[in-house]
């Protein structure tokens, strides 16, 4: 940066130059003084923002170049740049959904929010703050966005997240009050419920609801919990625990929160399954794995299966299927089929192996088990050629220039630009040390129990 804030002209910077700079920065030793530590923290934060601004320019340039190339090949306008968001996501090591969102955000920053982009590019605001402006002006016309952007230009670097959101929202409402009101009403169509792993034994079930409905639901649970608490019907539970139990009861229609019939898949080693009593020393078999959610302690998994267990999770009935894994990798043994569609057991094996969408960094739930090499071009309906994918990733791979190559050990994706991204298949049970060939611990195969749990009501 030159004196007076004028950008120094930088020319002929290649990917090789950026790679060398990144390597040098990665090996930079920490500063020797506290003052220098603080100076570097500020500079490194600014550098992250400057890089984000550069990413915006690269993303917009990529989209323009791809669109022009496809136009020259006669691709209809509505079909241009299909799959590009997936390429961007892989390059940024994010999920495809994040790639789609980033593509639109970069386009908006570049065309409609020049002052915000300038602040980002000189390191005055972090990327997250620039994206708040994009979000809060999304319902405005391009001209209105530019007006809000100009109004924010003088103070955007001095505002925190909350002040920036409220200020941006106020300007947007003053420029187009009708659109803001329409947006508020239209947002009701965006309501949804989602689930995420919160800890080893807990998930977080969240709902995005219209304001009035959300407040009404919250107050109803709170009032019911307070009534039971005041009446002494607590069974040793806190008010918060009562509200959580009421939440489950009212959603499922069950008389008790623990009477919810649901099937889940739990993977654990045979020795962990048959582990000692609660007072025994912990086994070395590592955690169990709740398919699609992650690890839980083996002791908790045994509690779920214990007919005598009567804790907050209730009692369970279990069916045990034996699975065999290779001792060196911990991966499932393959199986295949000549059928076009994946049969139920083979599909279940693929889902169990991949856990979540197999695309690198996606993490979305598996919706489709499909052929990595298409069946139409000779791809087998086999364990090795099968991949568990979310709906978006399965659609993206059908676009021209995308190639998936799979084995039981890994999936390699090649994008239209020739870049490759590989995800190795994890062991069936994460958290277990690999078999290094110790003759005392090595088995011909490791036996694991795949347990289908069905929660049952408490015995009367």
Short mmCIF file of C-alpha atoms in Angstrom, two decimals:
data_model
loop_
_atom_site.label_atom_id
_atom_site.label_comp_id
_atom_site.label_asym_id
_atom_site.label_seq_id
_atom_site.Cartn_x
_atom_site.Cartn_y
_atom_site.Cartn_z
CA UNK A 1 0.00 0.00 0.00
CA UNK A 2 1.51 3.35 -1.06
CA UNK A 3 1.28 6.67 0.83
CA UNK A 4 -2.17 8.27 0.90
CA UNK A 5 -3.95 4.91 0.46
CA UNK A 6 -3.19 4.50 -3.25
CA UNK A 7 -2.80 0.87 -4.25
CA UNK A 8 0.65 -0.10 -5.44
CA UNK A 9 0.42 -1.71 -8.86
CA UNK A 10 1.18 -5.42 -8.69
CA UNK A 11 1.75 -7.24 -11.96
CA UNK A 12 2.58 -10.76 -13.09
CA UNK A 13 1.86 -12.42 -9.76
CA UNK A 14 1.41 -16.11 -10.49
CA UNK A 15 0.11 -19.06 -8.52
CA UNK A 16 3.76 -20.05 -8.02
CA UNK A 17 4.47 -16.68 -6.39
CA UNK A 18 1.47 -17.03 -4.09
CA UNK A 19 2.54 -20.55 -3.18
CA UNK A 20 6.02 -19.33 -2.25
CA UNK A 21 4.56 -16.48 -0.18
CA UNK A 22 2.20 -18.86 1.60
CA UNK A 23 5.07 -21.21 2.43
CA UNK A 24 7.17 -18.33 3.76
CA UNK A 25 4.32 -17.08 5.91
CA UNK A 26 3.65 -20.57 7.27
CA UNK A 27 7.23 -20.79 8.55
CA UNK A 28 7.34 -17.25 9.96
CA UNK A 29 8.59 -17.41 13.57
CA UNK A 30 6.68 -15.56 16.27
CA UNK A 31 7.80 -12.02 17.07
CA UNK A 32 10.17 -11.38 19.95
CA UNK A 33 8.26 -8.58 21.70
CA UNK A 34 4.70 -8.05 22.88
CA UNK A 35 4.33 -4.91 20.76
CA UNK A 36 5.41 -6.82 17.67
CA UNK A 37 2.99 -9.63 18.56
CA UNK A 38 0.10 -7.17 18.60
CA UNK A 39 1.27 -5.44 15.40
CA UNK A 40 1.44 -8.76 13.62
CA UNK A 41 -1.99 -9.84 14.86
CA UNK A 42 -3.51 -6.71 13.31
CA UNK A 43 -1.54 -7.14 10.09
CA UNK A 44 -2.43 -10.82 9.78
CA UNK A 45 -6.12 -10.01 10.28
CA UNK A 46 -5.84 -7.39 7.56
CA UNK A 47 -4.06 -9.91 5.35
CA UNK A 48 -6.95 -12.37 5.73
CA UNK A 49 -9.38 -9.65 4.65
CA UNK A 50 -7.18 -8.64 1.70
CA UNK A 51 -7.09 -12.29 0.62
CA UNK A 52 -10.89 -12.44 0.83
CA UNK A 53 -11.12 -9.42 -1.43
CA UNK A 54 -8.76 -11.09 -3.89
CA UNK A 55 -10.96 -14.20 -3.76
CA UNK A 56 -13.95 -12.08 -4.77
CA UNK A 57 -12.10 -10.80 -7.84
CA UNK A 58 -10.86 -14.27 -8.80
CA UNK A 59 -14.35 -15.76 -8.41
CA UNK A 60 -16.02 -13.10 -10.55
CA UNK A 61 -13.32 -13.40 -13.20
CA UNK A 62 -13.71 -17.19 -13.28
CA UNK A 63 -17.47 -16.91 -13.76
CA UNK A 64 -17.08 -14.35 -16.54
CA UNK A 65 -14.45 -16.42 -18.35
CA UNK A 66 -16.46 -19.62 -18.09
CA UNK A 67 -19.63 -17.89 -19.27
CA UNK A 68 -17.86 -16.36 -22.28
CA UNK A 69 -16.28 -19.69 -23.22
CA UNK A 70 -19.60 -21.51 -23.03
CA UNK A 71 -21.33 -18.77 -24.99
CA UNK A 72 -18.74 -19.21 -27.73
CA UNK A 73 -19.52 -22.94 -27.79
CA UNK A 74 -23.23 -22.20 -28.19
CA UNK A 75 -24.33 -23.21 -24.68
CA UNK A 76 -27.74 -21.63 -23.92
CA UNK A 77 -27.64 -18.84 -21.34
CA UNK A 78 -29.74 -20.79 -18.83
CA UNK A 79 -27.22 -23.67 -18.89
CA UNK A 80 -24.01 -21.68 -18.60
CA UNK A 81 -21.76 -22.11 -15.55
CA UNK A 82 -23.60 -25.17 -14.32
CA UNK A 83 -21.42 -26.94 -11.80
CA UNK A 84 -19.19 -23.90 -11.31
CA UNK A 85 -20.33 -23.45 -7.71
CA UNK A 86 -19.16 -27.00 -7.00
CA UNK A 87 -15.72 -26.21 -8.43
CA UNK A 88 -15.50 -23.06 -6.32
CA UNK A 89 -16.52 -25.01 -3.22
CA UNK A 90 -13.81 -27.61 -3.76
CA UNK A 91 -11.19 -24.92 -4.32
CA UNK A 92 -12.27 -23.19 -1.08
CA UNK A 93 -12.55 -26.54 0.76
CA UNK A 94 -16.19 -25.92 1.55
CA UNK A 95 -19.50 -27.65 0.97
CA UNK A 96 -21.29 -27.21 -2.39
CA UNK A 97 -23.99 -25.18 -0.64
CA UNK A 98 -21.32 -22.76 0.59
CA UNK A 99 -19.88 -22.60 -2.93
CA UNK A 100 -23.25 -21.55 -4.35
CA UNK A 101 -23.66 -18.93 -1.66
CA UNK A 102 -20.13 -17.57 -2.15
CA UNK A 103 -20.59 -17.29 -5.91
CA UNK A 104 -23.61 -15.03 -5.42
CA UNK A 105 -21.93 -13.05 -2.65
CA UNK A 106 -18.84 -12.41 -4.75
CA UNK A 107 -21.00 -11.27 -7.64
CA UNK A 108 -22.94 -8.85 -5.41
CA UNK A 109 -19.81 -7.41 -3.78
CA UNK A 110 -18.17 -6.88 -7.15
CA UNK A 111 -21.07 -5.25 -8.95
CA UNK A 112 -23.26 -3.59 -6.30
CA UNK A 113 -21.13 -2.94 -3.20
CA UNK A 114 -17.90 -1.35 -4.41
CA UNK A 115 -17.19 0.58 -1.20
CA UNK A 116 -17.69 -2.51 0.94
CA UNK A 117 -15.43 -4.52 -1.36
CA UNK A 118 -12.80 -1.75 -1.24
CA UNK A 119 -12.87 -1.81 2.57
CA UNK A 120 -12.46 -5.57 2.50
CA UNK A 121 -9.64 -5.42 -0.05
CA UNK A 122 -7.60 -2.96 2.01
CA UNK A 123 -8.13 -4.97 5.21
CA UNK A 124 -10.41 -2.46 6.95
CA UNK A 125 -13.18 -5.03 7.62
CA UNK A 126 -13.16 -8.83 7.89
CA UNK A 127 -14.87 -11.02 5.31
CA UNK A 128 -17.70 -11.88 7.73
CA UNK A 129 -18.63 -8.20 8.07
CA UNK A 130 -18.68 -7.64 4.31
CA UNK A 131 -21.02 -10.60 3.95
CA UNK A 132 -23.38 -9.11 6.53
CA UNK A 133 -23.86 -6.14 4.20
CA UNK A 134 -24.55 -8.54 1.32
CA UNK A 135 -27.15 -10.37 3.40
CA UNK A 136 -28.94 -7.27 4.68
CA UNK A 137 -29.22 -5.71 1.20
CA UNK A 138 -30.14 -8.88 -0.70
CA UNK A 139 -33.77 -7.81 -1.19
CA UNK A 140 -32.91 -4.40 -2.65
CA UNK A 141 -32.42 -3.46 -6.28
CA UNK A 142 -28.82 -3.04 -7.52
CA UNK A 143 -29.19 0.76 -7.45
CA UNK A 144 -30.53 0.71 -3.89
CA UNK A 145 -27.69 -1.56 -2.78
CA UNK A 146 -25.21 0.92 -4.20
CA UNK A 147 -26.90 3.73 -2.25
CA UNK A 148 -26.68 1.81 1.02
CA UNK A 149 -23.08 0.94 0.20
CA UNK A 150 -22.23 4.62 -0.28
CA UNK A 151 -23.92 5.58 3.00
CA UNK A 152 -21.89 2.99 4.90
CA UNK A 153 -18.57 3.86 3.28
CA UNK A 154 -17.43 6.43 5.85
CA UNK A 155 -17.94 4.33 9.00
CA UNK A 156 -18.03 0.68 7.98
CA UNK A 157 -14.56 0.06 9.38
CA UNK A 158 -15.58 1.37 12.81
CA UNK A 159 -18.75 -0.70 13.34
CA UNK A 160 -19.13 -4.06 15.03
CA UNK A 161 -21.39 -6.80 13.71
CA UNK A 162 -24.55 -5.76 15.54
CA UNK A 163 -24.20 -2.06 14.72
CA UNK A 164 -23.43 -2.85 11.09
CA UNK A 165 -26.49 -5.08 10.75
CA UNK A 166 -28.86 -2.59 12.37
CA UNK A 167 -27.43 0.38 10.44
CA UNK A 168 -27.55 -1.45 7.11
CA UNK A 169 -31.06 -2.67 7.80
CA UNK A 170 -32.20 0.86 8.71
CA UNK A 171 -30.83 2.31 5.47
CA UNK A 172 -32.43 -0.49 3.48
CA UNK A 173 -35.81 0.10 5.09
CA UNK A 174 -35.63 3.85 4.52
CA UNK A 175 -34.85 3.37 0.83
CA UNK A 176 -37.54 0.76 0.20
CA UNK A 177 -39.97 0.30 3.10
CA UNK A 178 -42.43 -1.71 1.02
CA UNK A 179 -39.80 -4.17 -0.13
CA UNK A 180 -38.56 -4.59 3.43
CA UNK A 181 -42.08 -5.39 4.62
CA UNK A 182 -42.60 -7.80 1.72
CA UNK A 183 -39.30 -9.44 2.55
CA UNK A 184 -40.34 -9.97 6.14
CA UNK A 185 -43.51 -11.69 4.97
CA UNK A 186 -41.70 -13.71 2.30
CA UNK A 187 -39.14 -14.97 4.82
CA UNK A 188 -41.87 -17.10 6.35
CA UNK A 189 -41.49 -19.44 3.38
CA UNK A 190 -37.85 -20.02 4.39
CA UNK A 191 -38.77 -21.71 7.66
CA UNK A 192 -37.04 -25.02 8.29
CA UNK A 193 -35.90 -27.49 10.92
CA UNK A 194 -32.34 -28.79 11.09
CA UNK A 195 -30.25 -31.07 13.28
CA UNK A 196 -26.56 -30.92 14.19
CA UNK A 197 -24.30 -32.90 16.49
CA UNK A 198 -23.69 -30.94 19.68
CA UNK A 199 -21.60 -33.35 21.76
CA UNK A 200 -20.86 -37.03 22.25
CA UNK A 201 -24.39 -37.86 23.36
CA UNK A 202 -26.45 -34.84 22.34
CA UNK A 203 -27.80 -33.25 19.18
CA UNK A 204 -29.19 -29.78 18.64
CA UNK A 205 -32.57 -29.66 16.92
CA UNK A 206 -33.18 -26.12 15.65
CA UNK A 207 -36.08 -24.45 13.89
CA UNK A 208 -36.17 -21.18 11.97
CA UNK A 209 -39.72 -19.90 12.46
CA UNK A 210 -41.75 -16.74 11.91
CA UNK A 211 -41.31 -14.44 14.90
CA UNK A 212 -44.79 -14.81 16.37
CA UNK A 213 -44.87 -18.59 15.99
CA UNK A 214 -41.39 -19.00 17.44
CA UNK A 215 -42.16 -16.85 20.47
CA UNK A 216 -45.48 -18.65 20.97
CA UNK A 217 -43.80 -22.07 20.89
CA UNK A 218 -41.08 -20.93 23.29
CA UNK A 219 -43.56 -19.44 25.77
CA UNK A 220 -45.84 -22.48 25.60
CA UNK A 221 -42.99 -24.80 26.52
CA UNK A 222 -41.81 -22.46 29.27
CA UNK A 223 -45.24 -22.06 30.80
CA UNK A 224 -45.96 -25.80 30.73
CA UNK A 225 -42.57 -26.56 32.29
CA UNK A 226 -43.17 -23.96 35.01
CA UNK A 227 -46.61 -25.41 35.78
CA UNK A 228 -45.20 -28.92 36.20
CA UNK A 229 -42.30 -27.59 38.24
CA UNK A 230 -44.56 -25.66 40.60
CA UNK A 231 -46.85 -28.68 40.98
CA UNK A 232 -43.88 -30.76 42.09
CA UNK A 233 -44.13 -33.09 39.07
CA UNK A 234 -40.43 -32.87 38.31
CA UNK A 235 -39.14 -36.42 38.91
CA UNK A 236 -35.86 -34.79 39.82
CA UNK A 237 -35.68 -32.76 36.60
CA UNK A 238 -34.86 -29.08 36.26
CA UNK A 239 -37.24 -26.69 34.54
CA UNK A 240 -35.00 -26.76 31.44
CA UNK A 241 -35.03 -30.57 31.34
CA UNK A 242 -38.82 -30.61 31.67
CA UNK A 243 -39.12 -28.17 28.76
CA UNK A 244 -36.84 -30.36 26.64
CA UNK A 245 -38.91 -33.46 27.44
CA UNK A 246 -42.14 -31.59 26.62
CA UNK A 247 -40.61 -30.50 23.31
CA UNK A 248 -40.02 -34.14 22.31
CA UNK A 249 -43.40 -35.29 23.61
CA UNK A 250 -45.36 -32.66 21.73
CA UNK A 251 -43.48 -33.23 18.48
CA UNK A 252 -43.84 -37.01 18.54
CA UNK A 253 -47.23 -37.35 20.18
CA UNK A 254 -45.86 -39.81 22.71
CA UNK A 255 -46.94 -39.78 26.33
CA UNK A 256 -43.32 -39.83 27.47
CA UNK A 257 -40.26 -38.38 25.80
CA UNK A 258 -38.50 -41.75 25.99
CA UNK A 259 -41.23 -43.62 24.10
CA UNK A 260 -40.17 -42.38 20.67
CA UNK A 261 -39.92 -45.19 18.08
CA UNK A 262 -36.98 -44.48 15.81
CA UNK A 263 -34.28 -46.54 14.12
CA UNK A 264 -30.65 -45.49 14.19
CA UNK A 265 -27.41 -47.27 13.31
CA UNK A 266 -24.64 -47.71 15.83
CA UNK A 267 -21.27 -49.28 15.08
CA UNK A 268 -18.94 -50.66 17.75
CA UNK A 269 -16.39 -53.43 18.14
CA UNK A 270 -17.43 -56.76 19.53
CA UNK A 271 -15.23 -56.29 22.60
CA UNK A 272 -16.71 -52.85 23.25
CA UNK A 273 -20.20 -54.30 22.85
CA UNK A 274 -19.44 -57.05 25.36
CA UNK A 275 -17.40 -54.76 27.63
CA UNK A 276 -17.23 -55.10 31.39
CA UNK A 277 -19.44 -53.55 34.02
CA UNK A 278 -19.72 -49.85 34.68
CA UNK A 279 -17.10 -50.22 37.43
CA UNK A 280 -14.61 -51.96 35.21
CA UNK A 281 -11.62 -50.21 33.72
CA UNK A 282 -12.28 -48.59 30.33
CA UNK A 283 -11.60 -50.80 27.35
CA UNK A 284 -9.11 -49.83 24.66
CA UNK A 285 -11.60 -50.30 21.86
CA UNK A 286 -12.32 -46.62 21.36
CA UNK A 287 -15.70 -44.98 20.84
CA UNK A 288 -18.77 -46.33 19.12
CA UNK A 289 -19.97 -44.54 15.99
CA UNK A 290 -23.50 -43.24 15.48
CA UNK A 291 -23.86 -43.29 11.71
CA UNK A 292 -24.39 -39.82 10.27
CA UNK A 293 -23.65 -38.03 13.55
CA UNK A 294 -20.30 -39.13 14.95
CA UNK A 295 -18.68 -40.83 17.96
CA UNK A 296 -20.25 -41.59 21.32
CA UNK A 297 -18.50 -43.23 24.30
CA UNK A 298 -18.65 -47.03 24.22
CA UNK A 299 -20.06 -47.09 27.76
CA UNK A 300 -22.98 -44.90 26.69
CA UNK A 301 -23.56 -47.19 23.69
CA UNK A 302 -23.73 -50.21 26.02
CA UNK A 303 -26.18 -48.35 28.25
CA UNK A 304 -28.45 -47.84 25.25
CA UNK A 305 -28.51 -51.59 24.66
CA UNK A 306 -28.85 -52.70 28.27
CA UNK A 307 -32.39 -54.03 28.91
CA UNK A 308 -32.04 -52.99 32.55
CA UNK A 309 -30.97 -49.45 31.70
CA UNK A 310 -33.69 -46.94 32.52
CA UNK A 311 -31.98 -43.62 31.98
CA UNK A 312 -33.15 -40.54 30.04
CA UNK A 313 -32.71 -42.38 26.73
CA UNK A 314 -35.08 -45.18 27.72
CA UNK A 315 -34.75 -48.82 26.77
CA UNK A 316 -33.87 -50.20 23.38
CA UNK A 317 -34.36 -53.38 21.40
CA UNK A 318 -31.40 -54.23 19.21
CA UNK A 319 -30.70 -56.38 16.20
CA UNK A 320 -27.04 -57.16 15.65
CA UNK A 321 -25.49 -57.63 12.21
CA UNK A 322 -21.88 -58.70 11.98
CA UNK A 323 -19.55 -56.67 9.78
CA UNK A 324 -15.97 -57.50 8.86
CA UNK A 325 -13.21 -54.97 8.27
CA UNK A 326 -9.69 -55.23 6.91
CA UNK A 327 -7.23 -55.15 9.83
CA UNK A 328 -4.78 -52.79 8.12
CA UNK A 329 -7.29 -50.06 7.22
CA UNK A 330 -10.39 -50.69 9.32
CA UNK A 331 -12.51 -50.44 6.16
CA UNK A 332 -15.46 -52.65 5.32
CA UNK A 333 -14.99 -55.72 3.15
CA UNK A 334 -16.37 -55.18 -0.36
CA UNK A 335 -19.42 -56.75 -1.96
CA UNK A 336 -20.91 -56.21 -5.39
CA UNK A 337 -23.92 -56.79 -7.61
CA UNK A 338 -24.78 -56.93 -11.31
CA UNK A 339 -28.01 -54.99 -10.83
CA UNK A 340 -28.55 -51.44 -12.14
CA UNK A 341 -29.92 -50.19 -8.82
CA UNK A 342 -28.03 -50.73 -5.61
CA UNK A 343 -29.80 -53.47 -3.61
CA UNK A 344 -30.80 -52.59 -0.08
CA UNK A 345 -27.96 -54.36 1.74
CA UNK A 346 -25.27 -53.01 -0.60
CA UNK A 347 -26.73 -49.52 -0.36
CA UNK A 348 -26.67 -49.81 3.41
CA UNK A 349 -23.02 -50.88 3.33
CA UNK A 350 -22.07 -47.83 1.24
CA UNK A 351 -23.95 -45.46 3.57
CA UNK A 352 -22.33 -47.08 6.58
CA UNK A 353 -18.87 -46.71 5.02
CA UNK A 354 -19.22 -43.10 3.84
CA UNK A 355 -21.24 -41.81 6.82
CA UNK A 356 -21.91 -38.41 5.18
CA UNK A 357 -21.71 -37.15 1.58
CA UNK A 358 -18.45 -38.45 0.10
CA UNK A 359 -17.58 -35.20 -1.68
CA UNK A 360 -14.63 -33.56 0.08
CA UNK A 361 -15.74 -30.99 2.70
CA UNK A 362 -19.45 -31.45 2.01
CA UNK A 363 -20.64 -33.18 5.24
CA UNK A 364 -24.30 -33.16 4.10
CA UNK A 365 -26.51 -36.20 4.81
CA UNK A 366 -26.40 -38.95 2.19
CA UNK A 367 -29.49 -38.91 -0.04
CA UNK A 368 -28.32 -41.00 -3.00
CA UNK A 369 -26.06 -44.01 -3.47
CA UNK A 370 -24.87 -43.74 -7.06
CA UNK A 371 -22.21 -45.03 -9.44
CA UNK A 372 -18.92 -43.10 -9.44
CA UNK A 373 -18.32 -44.30 -12.99
CA UNK A 374 -21.78 -44.06 -14.58
CA UNK A 375 -23.61 -47.29 -15.21
CA UNK A 376 -24.29 -46.12 -18.77
CA UNK A 377 -20.54 -46.14 -19.51
CA UNK A 378 -19.84 -49.51 -17.95
CA UNK A 379 -19.70 -48.61 -14.28
CA UNK A 380 -20.46 -51.57 -12.03
CA UNK A 381 -23.10 -51.66 -9.34
CA UNK A 382 -20.48 -52.51 -6.77
CA UNK A 383 -19.19 -51.53 -3.38
CA UNK A 384 -16.04 -50.12 -4.98
CA UNK A 385 -17.91 -48.05 -7.57
CA UNK A 386 -20.61 -46.85 -5.20
CA UNK A 387 -20.59 -43.46 -3.49
CA UNK A 388 -22.92 -42.00 -0.90
CA UNK A 389 -23.73 -38.44 -2.02
CA UNK A 390 -26.10 -35.65 -1.11
CA UNK A 391 -28.64 -34.66 -3.75
CA UNK A 392 -26.71 -31.56 -4.84
CA UNK A 393 -23.38 -33.36 -5.31
CA UNK A 394 -25.05 -36.18 -7.22
CA UNK A 395 -26.55 -33.63 -9.63
CA UNK A 396 -23.32 -31.64 -9.99
CA UNK A 397 -21.29 -34.66 -11.07
CA UNK A 398 -23.61 -35.12 -14.06
CA UNK A 399 -22.41 -31.83 -15.59
CA UNK A 400 -19.92 -31.93 -18.50
CA UNK A 401 -16.27 -32.11 -17.47
CA UNK A 402 -16.88 -33.71 -14.06
CA UNK A 403 -15.34 -37.14 -13.45
CA UNK A 404 -15.64 -39.28 -10.33
CA UNK A 405 -13.25 -42.20 -9.84
CA UNK A 406 -13.79 -44.42 -6.82
CA UNK A 407 -12.38 -47.42 -5.04
CA UNK A 408 -13.28 -48.66 -1.57
CA UNK A 409 -10.27 -46.67 -0.33
CA UNK A 410 -10.95 -43.24 -1.84
CA UNK A 411 -12.96 -41.01 -4.16
CA UNK A 412 -11.17 -38.70 -6.60
CA UNK A 413 -13.10 -35.89 -8.28
CA UNK A 414 -11.76 -34.16 -11.39
CA UNK A 415 -13.38 -30.83 -12.23
CA UNK A 416 -13.73 -29.20 -15.68
CA UNK A 417 -10.52 -27.19 -15.09
CA UNK A 418 -8.54 -30.39 -14.54
CA UNK A 419 -8.11 -29.96 -10.80
CA UNK A 420 -8.40 -33.09 -8.70
CA UNK A 421 -9.68 -33.48 -5.16
CA UNK A 422 -9.42 -36.75 -3.25
CA UNK A 423 -11.12 -37.94 -0.11
CA UNK A 424 -9.81 -41.08 1.54
CA UNK A 425 -12.32 -43.49 3.03
CA UNK A 426 -12.18 -43.30 6.83
CA UNK A 427 -12.09 -46.42 8.98
CA UNK A 428 -15.48 -47.85 9.87
CA UNK A 429 -14.84 -46.87 13.49
CA UNK A 430 -12.96 -43.61 13.97
CA UNK A 431 -10.87 -43.15 17.11
CA UNK A 432 -9.31 -46.63 16.96
CA UNK A 433 -5.56 -47.08 16.45
CA UNK A 434 -4.61 -48.79 13.15
CA UNK A 435 -3.39 -52.36 13.20
CA UNK A 436 0.36 -52.19 12.70
CA UNK A 437 0.77 -55.93 12.34
CA UNK A 438 1.32 -56.76 16.01
CA UNK A 439 0.99 -60.58 16.08
CA UNK A 440 -0.54 -60.41 19.56
CA UNK A 441 -3.36 -58.06 18.53
CA UNK A 442 -3.79 -58.87 14.84
CA UNK A 443 -6.87 -60.84 13.83
CA UNK A 444 -7.73 -62.19 10.42
CA UNK A 445 -10.61 -59.72 10.46
CA UNK A 446 -11.90 -57.31 13.04
CA UNK A 447 -15.47 -58.10 13.97
CA UNK A 448 -17.77 -55.18 14.60
CA UNK A 449 -21.43 -55.14 15.53
CA UNK A 450 -23.79 -53.02 13.47
CA UNK A 451 -26.71 -52.46 15.79
CA UNK A 452 -30.11 -51.19 14.70
CA UNK A 453 -31.69 -49.56 17.73
CA UNK A 454 -35.42 -49.12 18.09
CA UNK A 455 -36.40 -47.10 21.14
CA UNK A 456 -39.25 -48.64 23.11
CA UNK A 457 -41.49 -47.23 25.90
CA UNK A 458 -40.55 -47.85 29.51
CA UNK A 459 -41.91 -51.08 30.87
CA UNK A 460 -45.02 -50.52 32.91
#
